[in-house]
Short mmCIF file of C-alpha atoms in Angstrom, two decimals:
data_model
loop_
_atom_site.label_atom_id
_atom_site.label_comp_id
_atom_site.label_asym_id
_atom_site.label_seq_id
_atom_site.Cartn_x
_atom_site.Cartn_y
_atom_site.Cartn_z
CA MET A 1 -26.52 -6.89 -3.78
CA LEU A 2 -27.28 -3.56 -5.29
CA SER A 3 -28.35 -4.69 -8.75
CA SER A 4 -30.50 -7.62 -7.36
CA GLY A 5 -32.38 -4.84 -5.47
CA LEU A 6 -33.82 -3.85 -8.90
CA ARG A 7 -36.44 -6.61 -8.49
CA VAL A 8 -38.27 -4.19 -6.13
CA PHE A 9 -39.71 -2.55 -9.27
CA PHE A 10 -41.37 -5.75 -10.65
CA GLU A 11 -42.77 -7.13 -7.44
CA GLY A 12 -46.47 -6.95 -6.97
CA ARG A 13 -47.89 -3.79 -8.44
CA ASN A 14 -45.07 -1.61 -7.28
CA MET A 15 -44.55 0.14 -10.64
CA ALA A 16 -48.10 0.79 -11.00
CA ARG A 17 -48.48 2.25 -7.68
CA LEU A 18 -45.46 4.54 -8.09
CA MET A 19 -47.03 5.64 -11.24
CA ALA A 20 -50.34 6.33 -9.54
CA GLY A 21 -48.42 8.30 -6.91
CA LEU A 22 -46.78 10.39 -9.68
CA LEU A 23 -50.24 11.05 -11.02
CA VAL A 24 -51.25 12.54 -7.80
CA THR A 25 -48.24 14.64 -7.64
CA LEU A 26 -48.84 15.82 -11.17
CA LYS A 27 -52.49 16.46 -10.66
CA ILE A 28 -51.93 18.74 -7.51
CA ALA A 29 -48.98 20.45 -9.18
CA LEU A 30 -50.43 21.21 -12.61
CA ILE A 31 -53.91 22.27 -11.38
CA SER A 32 -52.26 24.54 -9.00
CA ILE A 33 -49.81 25.90 -11.47
CA ALA A 34 -52.57 26.54 -14.07
CA ILE A 35 -54.84 28.39 -11.63
CA CYS A 36 -52.07 30.41 -9.96
CA PHE A 37 -50.47 31.54 -13.12
CA LEU A 38 -53.75 33.04 -14.38
CA ALA A 39 -54.68 34.40 -10.92
CA GLY A 40 -51.15 35.72 -10.50
CA LEU A 41 -51.60 37.91 -13.63
CA LEU A 42 -54.58 39.54 -11.76
CA ALA A 43 -52.73 39.62 -8.60
CA GLY A 44 -49.72 41.38 -10.28
CA LEU A 45 -52.09 43.98 -11.76
CA LEU A 46 -53.44 44.65 -8.30
CA MET A 47 -49.94 44.87 -6.77
CA THR A 48 -49.39 47.75 -9.25
CA SER A 49 -52.69 49.38 -8.65
CA LYS A 50 -52.94 53.16 -8.44
CA ARG A 51 -54.89 52.77 -5.05
CA PRO A 52 -52.67 52.61 -1.99
CA ALA A 53 -55.17 50.53 -0.18
CA VAL A 54 -55.21 47.74 -2.78
CA ARG A 55 -51.37 47.72 -2.92
CA ALA A 56 -51.28 47.55 0.94
CA ALA A 57 -53.78 44.61 1.05
CA MET A 58 -51.68 42.78 -1.57
CA ARG A 59 -48.56 43.48 0.37
CA VAL A 60 -50.05 41.80 3.43
CA TYR A 61 -51.23 38.91 1.40
CA LEU A 62 -47.82 38.39 -0.13
CA GLU A 63 -45.84 38.80 3.06
CA SER A 64 -48.08 36.46 5.08
CA VAL A 65 -47.67 33.77 2.36
CA ARG A 66 -43.83 34.32 2.43
CA ILE A 67 -43.28 34.50 6.12
CA VAL A 68 -45.28 31.38 6.92
CA PRO A 69 -43.89 28.04 5.65
CA VAL A 70 -46.02 26.19 3.15
CA LEU A 71 -46.14 23.14 5.52
CA VAL A 72 -47.79 25.38 8.20
CA TRP A 73 -50.29 26.65 5.72
CA LEU A 74 -51.15 23.14 4.88
CA PHE A 75 -51.79 22.19 8.44
CA LEU A 76 -53.70 25.39 8.98
CA VAL A 77 -56.02 24.65 6.14
CA PHE A 78 -56.36 20.93 6.45
CA PHE A 79 -56.67 20.71 10.25
CA GLY A 80 -57.51 24.26 11.38
CA VAL A 81 -60.08 25.43 8.82
CA THR A 82 -61.83 22.11 8.76
CA ARG A 83 -62.15 22.19 12.55
CA ALA A 84 -63.12 25.78 12.82
CA TRP A 85 -65.88 25.59 10.14
CA GLY A 86 -66.72 21.93 10.22
CA LEU A 87 -65.81 21.56 6.54
CA ASN A 88 -64.53 18.30 5.30
CA LEU A 89 -61.71 18.96 2.91
CA SER A 90 -59.86 16.19 1.37
CA GLY A 91 -56.04 16.25 1.72
CA GLU A 92 -55.75 16.82 -2.05
CA LEU A 93 -58.18 19.72 -2.07
CA ALA A 94 -56.53 21.38 0.90
CA ALA A 95 -53.11 20.96 -0.93
CA VAL A 96 -54.47 22.58 -4.18
CA LEU A 97 -56.06 25.53 -2.09
CA VAL A 98 -52.81 26.09 -0.32
CA PHE A 99 -50.69 25.86 -3.47
CA VAL A 100 -53.00 28.24 -5.24
CA PHE A 101 -52.95 30.63 -2.32
CA TRP A 102 -49.01 30.42 -2.22
CA GLY A 103 -48.47 30.37 -5.96
CA THR A 104 -50.72 33.26 -6.81
CA ALA A 105 -48.83 35.49 -4.38
CA GLU A 106 -45.38 34.56 -5.85
CA MET A 107 -46.65 34.70 -9.38
CA GLY A 108 -48.28 38.15 -8.63
CA ASP A 109 -44.99 39.42 -7.35
CA ILE A 110 -43.25 38.13 -10.50
CA VAL A 111 -45.78 39.86 -12.59
CA ARG A 112 -45.53 43.06 -10.54
CA GLY A 113 -41.75 43.06 -11.08
CA ALA A 114 -42.12 42.55 -14.84
CA ILE A 115 -44.63 45.48 -15.21
CA GLN A 116 -42.53 47.83 -13.14
CA SER A 117 -39.52 46.82 -15.15
CA LEU A 118 -41.04 48.27 -18.27
CA PRO A 119 -39.70 51.79 -18.95
CA VAL A 120 -42.50 54.25 -17.82
CA HIS A 121 -42.27 55.86 -21.32
CA GLN A 122 -43.62 52.71 -22.91
CA ARG A 123 -46.92 53.26 -21.25
CA GLN A 124 -46.74 56.92 -21.92
CA SER A 125 -46.13 56.33 -25.61
CA GLY A 126 -49.30 54.35 -25.64
CA MET A 127 -51.20 56.92 -23.90
CA ALA A 128 -49.84 59.61 -26.31
CA LEU A 129 -51.34 57.63 -29.10
CA GLY A 130 -54.65 57.59 -27.43
CA LEU A 131 -54.69 54.04 -26.49
CA THR A 132 -57.13 53.13 -23.52
CA GLU A 133 -55.74 51.61 -20.36
CA ALA A 134 -56.92 48.22 -21.49
CA GLN A 135 -55.40 48.54 -24.91
CA ILE A 136 -52.05 49.62 -23.35
CA TYR A 137 -52.00 46.38 -21.37
CA ARG A 138 -53.12 44.32 -24.31
CA HIS A 139 -50.72 45.79 -26.99
CA VAL A 140 -47.79 47.35 -25.13
CA VAL A 141 -47.45 45.82 -21.70
CA ALA A 142 -48.48 42.19 -21.97
CA PRO A 143 -46.39 41.19 -25.00
CA GLN A 144 -43.31 42.83 -23.39
CA ILE A 145 -43.67 41.30 -19.89
CA LEU A 146 -44.60 37.78 -21.03
CA ARG A 147 -40.88 37.24 -22.01
CA ARG A 148 -39.62 38.86 -18.83
CA LEU A 149 -41.99 36.68 -16.74
CA LEU A 150 -40.64 33.40 -18.20
CA PRO A 151 -37.49 32.63 -16.27
CA ALA A 152 -38.99 33.41 -12.86
CA SER A 153 -42.32 31.73 -13.49
CA ILE A 154 -40.71 28.53 -14.68
CA ASN A 155 -38.70 28.53 -11.58
CA LEU A 156 -41.89 28.89 -9.56
CA ALA A 157 -43.57 26.09 -11.57
CA THR A 158 -40.78 23.67 -10.86
CA ARG A 159 -40.60 24.66 -7.11
CA MET A 160 -44.31 23.97 -6.86
CA VAL A 161 -43.80 20.48 -8.43
CA LYS A 162 -41.24 19.74 -5.88
CA THR A 163 -42.97 21.17 -2.90
CA THR A 164 -45.91 18.77 -3.53
CA SER A 165 -43.83 16.29 -1.49
CA LEU A 166 -45.10 18.09 1.55
CA VAL A 167 -48.68 16.96 1.06
CA VAL A 168 -47.82 13.58 2.58
CA PHE A 169 -48.36 15.43 5.88
CA VAL A 170 -52.03 15.92 5.17
CA GLY A 171 -52.46 12.37 4.27
CA VAL A 172 -52.07 12.50 0.46
CA THR A 173 -50.20 9.55 -0.93
CA GLU A 174 -48.29 11.00 -3.80
CA VAL A 175 -45.17 9.67 -5.47
CA VAL A 176 -42.66 10.06 -2.53
CA LYS A 177 -45.12 8.55 0.08
CA THR A 178 -45.85 5.59 -2.35
CA GLY A 179 -42.18 5.01 -2.59
CA GLN A 180 -41.70 5.04 1.08
CA GLN A 181 -44.48 2.55 1.48
CA ILE A 182 -42.87 0.17 -0.99
CA ILE A 183 -39.44 0.53 0.71
CA GLU A 184 -40.91 -0.21 4.13
CA PHE A 185 -42.62 -3.33 2.90
CA SER A 186 -39.63 -4.77 1.20
CA ASN A 187 -36.77 -3.43 3.38
CA SER A 188 -36.22 -6.59 5.23
CA LYS A 189 -35.77 -8.76 2.10
CA ASN A 190 -34.31 -6.16 -0.03
CA PRO A 191 -32.11 -3.46 1.59
CA ALA A 192 -31.23 -1.98 -1.65
CA ALA A 193 -34.87 -1.10 -2.40
CA ALA A 194 -34.45 2.42 -0.91
CA PHE A 195 -31.64 3.26 -3.40
CA TRP A 196 -33.58 2.21 -6.35
CA ILE A 197 -36.95 3.63 -5.33
CA TYR A 198 -35.57 6.98 -4.38
CA GLY A 199 -33.33 6.82 -7.54
CA LEU A 200 -36.38 6.23 -9.65
CA ILE A 201 -38.32 9.15 -7.92
CA PHE A 202 -35.26 11.43 -8.59
CA ILE A 203 -35.57 10.53 -12.25
CA LEU A 204 -39.45 10.98 -12.31
CA TYR A 205 -39.06 14.52 -10.83
CA PHE A 206 -36.48 15.27 -13.54
CA LEU A 207 -38.74 13.97 -16.18
CA VAL A 208 -41.58 16.25 -14.98
CA CYS A 209 -39.48 19.37 -14.44
CA TYR A 210 -37.14 19.19 -17.38
CA PRO A 211 -39.80 19.55 -20.16
CA ILE A 212 -40.95 22.71 -18.32
CA SER A 213 -37.46 24.10 -18.66
CA LEU A 214 -37.24 23.15 -22.19
CA LEU A 215 -40.63 24.79 -22.91
CA SER A 216 -39.34 28.03 -21.38
CA ARG A 217 -36.21 28.11 -23.40
CA ARG A 218 -38.41 27.40 -26.47
CA LEU A 219 -40.78 30.28 -25.59
CA GLU A 220 -37.92 32.64 -24.91
CA LYS A 221 -36.71 32.17 -28.39
CA VAL A 222 -40.21 32.39 -30.04
CA TRP A 223 -41.04 35.64 -28.02
CA ALA A 224 -37.66 37.18 -28.76
CA TYR A 225 -37.72 40.60 -30.53
CA MET B 1 -47.47 82.16 -40.96
CA ASN B 2 -51.18 82.27 -41.55
CA GLN B 3 -52.87 83.49 -38.35
CA GLU B 4 -56.59 82.73 -37.98
CA ALA B 5 -59.02 84.55 -35.73
CA LEU B 6 -59.30 81.60 -33.33
CA PRO B 7 -56.01 80.21 -32.14
CA LEU B 8 -55.70 76.38 -32.42
CA LEU B 9 -54.48 76.15 -28.94
CA GLN B 10 -54.94 78.40 -26.07
CA ILE B 11 -53.46 78.11 -22.63
CA LYS B 12 -54.66 80.33 -19.78
CA GLY B 13 -53.18 80.66 -16.40
CA LEU B 14 -51.87 77.13 -16.32
CA VAL B 15 -50.76 76.01 -12.76
CA LYS B 16 -49.08 72.62 -12.25
CA THR B 17 -47.35 71.68 -8.99
CA TYR B 18 -45.60 68.53 -7.81
CA GLY B 19 -46.51 68.41 -4.19
CA LYS B 20 -45.82 71.91 -2.97
CA ALA B 21 -43.15 72.73 -5.60
CA PRO B 22 -44.75 74.72 -8.41
CA ALA B 23 -43.59 73.48 -12.00
CA LEU B 24 -45.84 75.85 -13.93
CA ASN B 25 -46.98 79.14 -12.37
CA GLY B 26 -49.77 80.56 -14.47
CA VAL B 27 -48.53 80.06 -18.04
CA SER B 28 -50.59 81.58 -20.68
CA LEU B 29 -49.89 81.04 -24.37
CA SER B 30 -51.72 80.94 -27.73
CA VAL B 31 -50.74 79.04 -30.77
CA GLY B 32 -52.08 79.84 -34.20
CA LYS B 33 -52.77 77.25 -36.80
CA GLY B 34 -49.72 76.44 -38.67
CA ASP B 35 -47.40 78.02 -36.18
CA ALA B 36 -44.17 76.47 -35.22
CA VAL B 37 -43.66 77.59 -31.64
CA VAL B 38 -40.33 77.00 -30.01
CA ILE B 39 -40.26 76.81 -26.16
CA LEU B 40 -36.88 77.70 -24.65
CA GLY B 41 -35.64 78.07 -21.16
CA PRO B 42 -33.06 76.78 -18.64
CA SER B 43 -33.22 73.25 -17.49
CA GLY B 44 -36.02 72.43 -15.11
CA CYS B 45 -37.97 75.61 -16.07
CA GLY B 46 -41.03 73.60 -16.81
CA LYS B 47 -40.92 73.36 -20.62
CA SER B 48 -41.40 69.59 -20.96
CA THR B 49 -44.07 69.76 -18.08
CA LEU B 50 -45.91 72.19 -20.26
CA LEU B 51 -45.98 69.88 -23.14
CA ARG B 52 -46.89 66.95 -21.02
CA CYS B 53 -49.97 69.00 -19.57
CA ILE B 54 -51.26 69.67 -23.16
CA ASN B 55 -51.28 65.97 -23.80
CA GLY B 56 -52.90 64.97 -20.41
CA LEU B 57 -49.79 63.14 -19.19
CA GLU B 58 -49.67 65.51 -16.15
CA ARG B 59 -52.75 66.59 -14.24
CA ILE B 60 -53.01 70.27 -13.89
CA GLN B 61 -54.08 72.19 -10.61
CA SER B 62 -55.78 75.12 -12.26
CA GLY B 63 -55.98 77.08 -15.61
CA GLU B 64 -57.51 76.21 -19.09
CA ILE B 65 -56.20 74.38 -22.00
CA ILE B 66 -58.48 75.01 -25.10
CA LEU B 67 -57.89 73.16 -28.28
CA ASN B 68 -59.88 74.28 -31.28
CA GLY B 69 -62.27 76.06 -28.99
CA GLU B 70 -62.92 73.03 -26.78
CA ASN B 71 -61.73 73.12 -23.16
CA ILE B 72 -59.71 70.02 -22.77
CA SER B 73 -58.61 70.62 -19.23
CA ASN B 74 -62.07 69.83 -17.69
CA PRO B 75 -61.94 67.00 -15.16
CA GLY B 76 -64.21 65.01 -17.55
CA ALA B 77 -62.04 65.54 -20.64
CA ARG B 78 -61.81 62.44 -22.80
CA TRP B 79 -57.98 62.31 -23.03
CA ASP B 80 -58.07 59.29 -25.23
CA LEU B 81 -59.88 61.42 -27.83
CA VAL B 82 -57.74 64.53 -27.26
CA ARG B 83 -54.50 62.53 -27.68
CA GLN B 84 -55.65 61.51 -31.14
CA ARG B 85 -55.51 65.20 -32.18
CA VAL B 86 -52.30 65.99 -30.33
CA GLY B 87 -49.24 63.91 -31.46
CA MET B 88 -46.28 63.77 -29.10
CA VAL B 89 -42.70 62.76 -29.62
CA PHE B 90 -40.43 61.98 -26.63
CA GLN B 91 -36.78 62.44 -26.05
CA SER B 92 -36.22 58.66 -25.75
CA TYR B 93 -38.24 57.77 -28.91
CA ASP B 94 -39.96 54.90 -27.04
CA LEU B 95 -40.84 52.82 -29.94
CA PHE B 96 -42.48 49.46 -28.91
CA PRO B 97 -39.57 47.10 -29.15
CA HIS B 98 -41.74 43.94 -29.87
CA MET B 99 -43.31 45.44 -32.96
CA SER B 100 -41.89 46.02 -36.43
CA VAL B 101 -41.48 49.72 -37.67
CA LEU B 102 -44.69 49.37 -39.70
CA ASP B 103 -46.69 47.88 -36.78
CA ASN B 104 -45.47 50.73 -34.46
CA VAL B 105 -46.74 53.14 -36.88
CA LEU B 106 -50.08 51.34 -37.43
CA LEU B 107 -50.98 50.60 -33.74
CA GLY B 108 -52.67 53.88 -33.23
CA PRO B 109 -54.59 54.22 -36.54
CA LEU B 110 -55.87 50.65 -36.28
CA LYS B 111 -56.56 50.12 -32.71
CA VAL B 112 -57.45 53.65 -31.59
CA GLN B 113 -58.97 55.13 -34.81
CA LYS B 114 -60.18 51.74 -36.16
CA ARG B 115 -59.27 52.87 -39.62
CA ASP B 116 -59.23 50.63 -42.67
CA LYS B 117 -56.11 48.68 -42.75
CA ALA B 118 -55.20 49.13 -46.34
CA GLU B 119 -55.75 52.79 -46.15
CA ALA B 120 -53.75 53.28 -42.99
CA ARG B 121 -51.05 51.19 -44.32
CA ARG B 122 -50.85 53.32 -47.47
CA GLN B 123 -50.52 56.45 -45.31
CA ALA B 124 -47.88 54.84 -43.02
CA GLU B 125 -45.77 53.71 -45.90
CA GLY B 126 -46.21 57.22 -47.53
CA LEU B 127 -44.88 58.79 -44.38
CA LEU B 128 -42.06 56.38 -43.90
CA ALA B 129 -40.88 57.03 -47.41
CA ARG B 130 -40.97 60.75 -46.69
CA VAL B 131 -38.53 60.26 -43.86
CA GLY B 132 -36.44 57.85 -45.91
CA LEU B 133 -37.24 54.72 -43.92
CA LEU B 134 -39.70 52.80 -46.17
CA ASP B 135 -37.17 50.07 -46.69
CA ARG B 136 -36.77 49.56 -43.00
CA LYS B 137 -40.62 48.93 -42.41
CA LYS B 138 -40.10 45.37 -41.50
CA ASP B 139 -37.23 45.90 -39.22
CA TYR B 140 -37.48 46.01 -35.36
CA PRO B 141 -36.48 49.04 -33.34
CA ARG B 142 -33.28 47.46 -32.09
CA GLN B 143 -32.05 47.30 -35.63
CA LEU B 144 -32.34 51.04 -36.12
CA SER B 145 -30.01 53.87 -35.13
CA GLY B 146 -31.26 56.54 -32.64
CA GLY B 147 -31.89 59.05 -35.43
CA GLN B 148 -33.87 56.43 -37.45
CA LYS B 149 -35.85 55.53 -34.32
CA GLN B 150 -36.77 59.09 -33.72
CA ARG B 151 -37.96 59.49 -37.22
CA VAL B 152 -40.14 56.45 -36.91
CA ALA B 153 -41.51 57.86 -33.61
CA ILE B 154 -42.37 61.08 -35.54
CA VAL B 155 -44.01 59.13 -38.22
CA ARG B 156 -45.88 57.13 -35.67
CA ALA B 157 -47.33 60.44 -34.15
CA LEU B 158 -48.07 61.87 -37.67
CA CYS B 159 -50.04 58.83 -38.94
CA MET B 160 -52.81 59.80 -36.47
CA ASN B 161 -53.24 62.96 -38.52
CA PRO B 162 -52.97 65.19 -35.40
CA ASP B 163 -53.82 69.02 -35.44
CA LEU B 164 -50.95 69.61 -33.26
CA MET B 165 -47.47 68.12 -32.71
CA LEU B 166 -45.52 68.24 -29.52
CA PHE B 167 -41.79 67.68 -29.71
CA ASP B 168 -40.11 67.21 -26.24
CA GLU B 169 -36.37 67.55 -26.76
CA VAL B 170 -36.43 65.00 -29.47
CA THR B 171 -32.78 65.25 -30.30
CA ALA B 172 -31.32 65.40 -26.81
CA ALA B 173 -30.60 61.78 -26.66
CA LEU B 174 -29.13 61.44 -30.02
CA ASP B 175 -25.59 61.26 -31.21
CA PRO B 176 -24.61 64.71 -32.73
CA GLU B 177 -24.25 63.22 -36.18
CA MET B 178 -27.91 62.03 -36.09
CA VAL B 179 -29.47 65.32 -34.91
CA ARG B 180 -29.61 66.80 -38.32
CA GLU B 181 -31.76 64.00 -39.95
CA VAL B 182 -34.38 64.47 -37.20
CA LEU B 183 -34.48 68.12 -37.31
CA ASP B 184 -34.79 68.11 -41.12
CA VAL B 185 -38.00 66.12 -40.81
CA ILE B 186 -39.40 68.56 -38.36
CA ALA B 187 -38.42 71.43 -40.60
CA GLY B 188 -40.18 69.70 -43.41
CA LEU B 189 -43.34 69.59 -41.30
CA ALA B 190 -43.09 73.28 -40.48
CA GLU B 191 -42.89 74.01 -44.21
CA GLN B 192 -46.05 72.07 -44.74
CA GLY B 193 -47.85 74.12 -42.07
CA MET B 194 -47.99 71.67 -39.31
CA THR B 195 -48.75 73.33 -35.99
CA MET B 196 -45.94 72.43 -33.58
CA LEU B 197 -44.74 73.17 -30.08
CA ILE B 198 -41.05 72.31 -29.90
CA VAL B 199 -38.98 72.14 -26.85
CA THR B 200 -35.36 72.12 -27.84
CA HIS B 201 -31.76 73.12 -26.96
CA GLU B 202 -30.68 73.33 -30.52
CA MET B 203 -30.59 77.04 -30.78
CA ASP B 204 -29.67 77.31 -34.44
CA PHE B 205 -32.60 75.11 -35.38
CA ALA B 206 -34.84 76.98 -33.11
CA LYS B 207 -33.80 80.21 -34.71
CA ALA B 208 -34.42 78.76 -38.22
CA ILE B 209 -37.79 77.36 -37.58
CA ALA B 210 -39.49 79.50 -34.92
CA ASP B 211 -42.56 81.45 -35.99
CA LYS B 212 -42.80 82.29 -32.37
CA ALA B 213 -40.52 81.87 -29.42
CA VAL B 214 -41.63 81.33 -25.83
CA PHE B 215 -39.03 81.78 -23.08
CA ILE B 216 -39.95 80.28 -19.76
CA VAL B 217 -38.20 80.81 -16.52
CA ASP B 218 -39.21 79.16 -13.26
CA GLY B 219 -42.41 78.01 -14.56
CA ALA B 220 -43.74 81.31 -15.96
CA VAL B 221 -43.39 82.90 -19.48
CA GLU B 222 -40.78 85.45 -19.32
CA GLU B 223 -40.93 86.52 -22.94
CA GLU B 224 -43.21 85.61 -25.91
CA SER B 225 -41.99 87.03 -29.05
CA ASP B 226 -41.90 86.65 -32.74
CA GLY B 227 -39.18 84.19 -33.64
CA GLU B 228 -37.15 86.56 -35.54
CA VAL B 229 -37.36 89.27 -33.05
CA PHE B 230 -36.40 86.87 -30.12
CA PHE B 231 -33.27 85.68 -31.49
CA ARG B 232 -32.14 88.88 -32.89
CA ASN B 233 -33.16 91.19 -30.18
CA PRO B 234 -34.92 89.68 -27.16
CA ARG B 235 -36.99 92.21 -25.08
CA THR B 236 -35.98 90.87 -21.65
CA GLU B 237 -32.56 90.85 -20.09
CA ARG B 238 -32.96 87.11 -19.02
CA ALA B 239 -33.61 86.06 -22.48
CA ARG B 240 -30.64 88.08 -23.71
CA ARG B 241 -28.47 86.30 -21.06
CA PHE B 242 -29.82 82.99 -21.94
CA LEU B 243 -29.23 83.36 -25.60
CA ASN B 244 -25.52 84.49 -24.83
CA SER B 245 -24.96 81.36 -22.83
CA PHE B 246 -24.99 79.58 -26.14
CA GLN B 247 -21.80 81.52 -27.14
CA TYR B 248 -20.39 78.53 -28.83
CA GLU B 249 -22.96 78.79 -31.66
CA SER B 250 -23.62 82.45 -31.44
CA ARG B 251 -20.05 83.69 -31.94
CA ARG B 252 -19.02 81.52 -34.84
CA PRO B 253 -20.86 83.39 -37.60
CA ARG B 254 -19.23 86.58 -36.44
CA ARG B 255 -15.72 84.96 -36.56
CA LYS B 256 -16.46 83.64 -39.89
CA THR B 257 -17.34 87.01 -41.46
CA GLY B 258 -14.45 88.77 -39.68
CA ALA B 259 -10.78 88.11 -40.52
CA ALA B 260 -9.88 84.79 -39.20
CA PRO B 261 -6.54 84.35 -37.74
CA SER B 262 -4.21 82.72 -40.18
CA GLY B 263 -3.93 78.97 -39.73
CA LEU B 264 -7.45 78.76 -38.39
CA THR B 265 -9.86 77.55 -40.99
CA PRO B 266 -13.41 78.50 -40.17
CA VAL B 267 -15.63 75.45 -39.73
CA PRO B 268 -18.79 75.73 -41.96
CA VAL B 269 -21.81 76.15 -39.74
CA THR B 270 -24.31 73.71 -41.33
CA ARG B 271 -27.02 73.69 -38.82
CA ALA B 272 -27.26 77.47 -38.63
CA THR B 273 -27.88 77.67 -42.36
CA MET B 274 -31.22 75.95 -42.22
CA GLY B 275 -34.47 77.57 -43.25
#
């Protein structure tokens, strides 16, 4: 029976294990998001640099991140780099490194788009007033692009949360992997476990991502002008 | 107006090219303190480029720009300092949309000139009152009409207490009924002795305000004359043809004085009566 399958949540330490798995997911996602949002601002500035060489280098970086699947990057860092240099990276650290590498490129491209969407005269008005380059970014560019950044960067954040499910392949037991273990263990006695566990994971992802969307909607109102 | 021994602004042999195409081809010009200089010429002749060079928004290839005896066209020129003395107003107003009217005006005085907030605010409010917008000081640019935005943009430049103001076709993007309110502000500045370089296509306004007219064709000064002389009797044939191309405005006064055909009421020419 489907409803009797519910007992899978209460057997052993199943619920606690799922929550621990969720924490791993959250840890990897939130650390990566925090770092790559800050680094992405810098990457965006570099992508709009006046120097063609800097722009070209950033272009190569962005394209290499986009062309290669995140999973391949994970394997490359976790198996390749560790072999090549004899480093011993944990799966979680490798995951964070790859997520930051990926997210910074994507965030940088979002920042670049926002900066370039500003009318060129906004900067020139600032220049005409005698503002320095730094003051133009601080008082003219940044306040206007923050709001333009929101929709795309929130989309990126939720994508990063969801993509953490790939880290099972480098041996990290996050929420999806924990769920699979529980299902495998109880499958013979409780065939409905899969439905309930995956159902719960569905809701957990929603509970993580929905507040991020709410926050963005809230900020869009606060930063409206 | 009052001419002094040393011109406020002197431009010598200014050359500006975009790639290989020359935009300005050896422009020389001098502007006395308190002069209102109108720069005229066909589209694409380099009028706007000239203004942008004076403010360092375009890099020049050769020539000199001398402001108050100081050569500001050196490679090492501190444009952030020069721009505090040269105010510029653009065609598209370009107020900062995320700031209130008052904050737009105060950004330069507070962040660039590091002035006392109360003092800068008094001046900003005084200037806003002069252009009739003090009651809109808390509004955001999107709440203003084009003409109002442009008046705020003028105040924003004025609040830096510049020695020289550059107006780059400031009424070109406005609805016709809003042109007058902006031109009135500029005319008021001329009366107070502000030194100005004005690029405009409003011929009646140019005629009314110009101490000097500079006519530019293909990146070079074709004629530089006293304002009155230029509009009444230009020395060069090209200037004459250029002025004649504004027939719509230039023929109406004649028609008004002559016997109008019955049934045709002459329209009062408001803009031409300025000054």
